[in-house]
Amino acid sequence: MSRRVGVGIIGCGNISPAYLQSAVAFPILKIRALADTDPVAARARGEQFSVPVASVEDLLADPAIEIVLNLTTPQAHVEVGLKAVMAGKHVYSEKPLGIDTVEARQLLECAEARKRRVGCAPASFLADVHQTCRRMIDQGAIGAPIGGTAFFMCPGHERWHPSPAFYYLRGGGPMLDMGPYYITVLVNLLGPVARVAAMAIQPHATRTIGNSPLRGTVIAVEVPTHVAGTLHFHCGAVVTLTMSFDVPKHRHTPLEIYGTEGSLLVPDPDLFDGEIQHATLGGEWIAVPNEHGADEQSSRAIGLADMAQAIRARRPHLASGALAFHVLEVIEAFIRSSDSGHFIGIESRPMRPEALPVNGQH
Ligand SMILES: NC(=O)c1ccc[n+]([C@@H]2O[C@H](COP(=O)([O-])OP(=O)(O)OC[C@H]3O[C@@H](n4cnc5c(N)ncnc54)[C@H](O)[C@@H]3O)[C@@H](O)[C@H]2O)c1
């Protein structure tokens, strides 16, 4: 068996170039083929990156492909993931793992029965800045964690994305789209979530696409687009979180964590770099030196590369299906809490991901 791990990409849309560029930075990865139900999209990406194009069926039948990188829209993640696992492949999916925990559980159970791995984005928690924050919390830089705030708020992806309809269909919305970044980074910093209380509203029935080629097209909204709530972690900390596609402008930082002895400004969980600031009780904010810079271009495939290395090393991978399932259960709990008016207990309780050594990967 080759040292490199063969990868086939299904889904050749907007995010695929970021993976194709980043994969070059990880010698363990060999992108062997691209496929998409839209042959035009697949051909264009294949020509752009000089990668062979195949039908979905042929890609799944290729014995040189060990991992299917699933970059389809969220509504197709489980369908494509199941096909990959049934074809004997490991699968690494863009977030979210599925559009609800019922279908996501089906994928995890099917993979477990066939001894295949499931990995899932986001993997920004593996970036050095987020691992530095993790080390600081573990080493007591803020004392015992008490709480925090997490904000992603924008006027909506229909302003820039060329085909944004999926963001507003069932399986879309700001919680399923952006929640995974924030909640995954929070679980890395604070451990798993115990319960959630939230409210969600849908201020608009339709949205209008602002970018070509569909500029001016009106799309339906099926999901709440302004979601606010509170996460109570098993460690005792309480974090306030708002995810919104309805906010024209704001001045909140993406993520702040407070403890008995200090506070931490954590870089944007959607990014692989950024400034960390730390303040001790009574002190001023101080920038924390960033040991290893990183950018999206080289980092987007970091979770996929870790899974490939883990396959060869026969160790668990870090951006795991179990972690992504927990994140999805928390996201779902926000909507369930809003609908029911109750606190929602979280049943899954994955291990907090293992911290990376100071110089990066395993
Ligand atoms: N666009 C971004 O900036 C971004 C960033 C991070 C993560 N993501 C995630 O990446 C995923 C893809 O997003 P995107 O923006 O690239 O979407 P996109 O709509 O631009 O591309 C998705 C592609 O998947 C194909 N596809 C859909 N269903 C399929 C199926 N069943 N079989 C084969 N191909 C299928 C579509 O034809 C399309 O070409 C989403 O889960 C999204 O949450 C996107």
CSV table of N, CA and C and ligand atoms in Angstrom, one decimal, residues 10-15 36-38 41 56 71-74 76-77 79-80 94-95 160-161 163 166-167 177 181 300, ligand 1:
chain,number,residue,atom,x,y,z
A,10,ILE,N,-15.9,14.5,-4.1
A,10,ILE,CA,-17.2,14.6,-4.6
A,10,ILE,C,-17.8,15.9,-4.2
A,11,GLY,N,-18.1,16.8,-5.2
A,11,GLY,CA,-18.6,18.1,-5.0
A,11,GLY,C,-17.5,19.1,-5.4
A,12,CYS,N,-17.7,19.7,-6.5
A,12,CYS,CA,-16.7,20.6,-7.1
A,12,CYS,C,-17.2,22.1,-7.2
A,13,GLY,N,-17.8,22.5,-6.1
A,13,GLY,CA,-18.3,23.9,-6.1
A,13,GLY,C,-17.4,24.9,-5.5
A,14,ASN,N,-17.9,25.8,-4.8
A,14,ASN,CA,-17.2,27.0,-4.3
A,14,ASN,C,-16.0,26.7,-3.4
A,15,ILE,N,-16.2,25.7,-2.5
A,15,ILE,CA,-15.1,25.5,-1.5
A,15,ILE,C,-14.1,24.5,-2.0
A,36,ASP,N,-18.8,15.3,-9.7
A,36,ASP,CA,-19.9,16.1,-9.3
A,36,ASP,C,-21.1,15.7,-10.1
A,37,THR,N,-22.3,15.9,-9.6
A,37,THR,CA,-23.5,15.6,-10.4
A,37,THR,C,-23.6,16.6,-11.5
A,38,ASP,N,-23.0,17.7,-11.4
A,38,ASP,CA,-22.9,18.7,-12.5
A,38,ASP,C,-21.6,18.5,-13.2
A,41,ALA,N,-19.3,21.6,-13.7
A,41,ALA,CA,-18.5,22.0,-12.5
A,41,ALA,C,-17.3,21.1,-12.3
A,56,VAL,N,-19.5,10.0,-10.4
A,56,VAL,CA,-19.5,9.6,-9.0
A,56,VAL,C,-19.3,8.1,-8.8
A,71,LEU,N,-17.6,17.3,-0.5
A,71,LEU,CA,-17.8,18.7,-0.5
A,71,LEU,C,-19.1,19.1,-1.2
A,72,THR,N,-20.1,18.2,-1.0
A,72,THR,CA,-21.4,18.6,-1.6
A,72,THR,C,-22.1,19.5,-0.6
A,73,THR,N,-23.3,20.0,-1.0
A,73,THR,CA,-24.1,20.8,-0.1
A,73,THR,C,-24.6,20.0,1.1
A,74,PRO,N,-24.9,20.7,2.2
A,74,PRO,CA,-25.2,19.9,3.5
A,74,PRO,C,-26.3,18.9,3.3
A,76,ALA,N,-26.8,16.9,1.0
A,76,ALA,CA,-26.4,15.7,0.4
A,76,ALA,C,-25.2,15.0,1.2
A,77,HIS,N,-24.8,15.6,2.3
A,77,HIS,CA,-23.7,15.1,3.0
A,77,HIS,C,-23.8,13.6,3.4
A,79,GLU,N,-26.2,11.4,2.4
A,79,GLU,CA,-26.4,10.5,1.2
A,79,GLU,C,-25.1,10.1,0.5
A,80,VAL,N,-24.3,11.1,0.3
A,80,VAL,CA,-23.0,10.9,-0.4
A,80,VAL,C,-22.0,10.1,0.6
A,94,GLU,N,-17.4,18.0,4.5
A,94,GLU,CA,-17.5,19.3,5.0
A,94,GLU,C,-18.6,19.4,6.0
A,95,LYS,N,-18.6,20.4,6.8
A,95,LYS,CA,-19.6,20.6,7.9
A,95,LYS,C,-21.0,21.0,7.2
A,160,TRP,N,-22.8,37.4,-1.5
A,160,TRP,CA,-21.6,37.0,-2.2
A,160,TRP,C,-21.6,35.7,-2.9
A,161,HIS,N,-22.3,34.7,-2.3
A,161,HIS,CA,-22.2,33.3,-2.8
A,161,HIS,C,-22.9,33.2,-4.2
A,163,SER,N,-24.3,30.6,-5.6
A,163,SER,CA,-25.6,29.8,-5.6
A,163,SER,C,-26.0,29.6,-4.2
A,166,PHE,N,-29.0,27.0,-0.9
A,166,PHE,CA,-28.9,26.0,0.1
A,166,PHE,C,-28.8,26.5,1.5
A,167,TYR,N,-28.3,27.7,1.7
A,167,TYR,CA,-28.1,28.3,3.0
A,167,TYR,C,-29.4,28.6,3.7
A,177,ASP,N,-24.7,26.4,9.4
A,177,ASP,CA,-23.6,26.9,8.6
A,177,ASP,C,-22.4,27.3,9.4
A,181,TYR,N,-18.2,25.9,13.4
A,181,TYR,CA,-16.8,26.4,13.7
A,181,TYR,C,-16.7,26.8,15.2
A,300,ARG,N,-6.6,24.5,5.0
A,300,ARG,CA,-8.0,24.0,4.8
A,300,ARG,C,-8.1,22.5,4.9
B,1,LIG,N1,-18.4,28.2,0.2
B,1,LIG,C1,-17.7,28.4,1.3
B,1,LIG,O1,-17.0,29.4,1.6
B,1,LIG,C2,-17.6,27.3,2.3
B,1,LIG,C3,-16.7,27.4,3.4
B,1,LIG,C4,-16.6,26.3,4.3
B,1,LIG,C5,-17.4,25.2,4.1
B,1,LIG,N2,-18.3,25.1,3.1
B,1,LIG,C6,-19.1,23.9,3.1
B,1,LIG,O2,-18.7,23.2,1.9
B,1,LIG,C7,-19.9,22.5,1.4
B,1,LIG,C8,-20.1,22.9,-0.1
B,1,LIG,O3,-20.2,24.3,-0.2
B,1,LIG,P1,-20.0,25.1,-1.5
B,1,LIG,O4,-20.1,26.5,-1.2
B,1,LIG,O5,-18.8,24.6,-2.2
B,1,LIG,O6,-21.4,24.7,-2.3
B,1,LIG,P2,-21.6,24.7,-3.9
B,1,LIG,O7,-23.1,24.7,-4.1
B,1,LIG,O8,-20.8,25.8,-4.5
B,1,LIG,O9,-21.0,23.3,-4.4
B,1,LIG,C9,-21.5,22.1,-4.1
B,1,LIG,C10,-21.3,21.1,-5.2
B,1,LIG,O10,-21.8,19.8,-4.9
B,1,LIG,C11,-22.5,19.3,-6.0
B,1,LIG,N3,-23.4,18.3,-5.5
B,1,LIG,C12,-24.5,18.5,-4.7
B,1,LIG,N4,-25.1,17.3,-4.4
B,1,LIG,C13,-24.4,16.3,-5.0
B,1,LIG,C14,-24.4,14.9,-5.0
B,1,LIG,N5,-25.5,14.3,-4.4
B,1,LIG,N6,-23.5,14.2,-5.6
B,1,LIG,C15,-22.4,14.9,-6.2
B,1,LIG,N7,-22.3,16.2,-6.3
B,1,LIG,C16,-23.3,16.9,-5.6
B,1,LIG,C17,-23.2,20.4,-6.6
B,1,LIG,O11,-23.5,20.1,-8.0
B,1,LIG,C18,-22.1,21.5,-6.5
B,1,LIG,O12,-21.2,21.6,-7.6
B,1,LIG,C19,-21.1,22.9,2.2
B,1,LIG,O13,-21.3,21.9,3.2
B,1,LIG,C20,-20.6,24.2,2.9
B,1,LIG,O14,-21.2,24.3,4.2
B,1,LIG,C21,-18.4,26.1,2.2
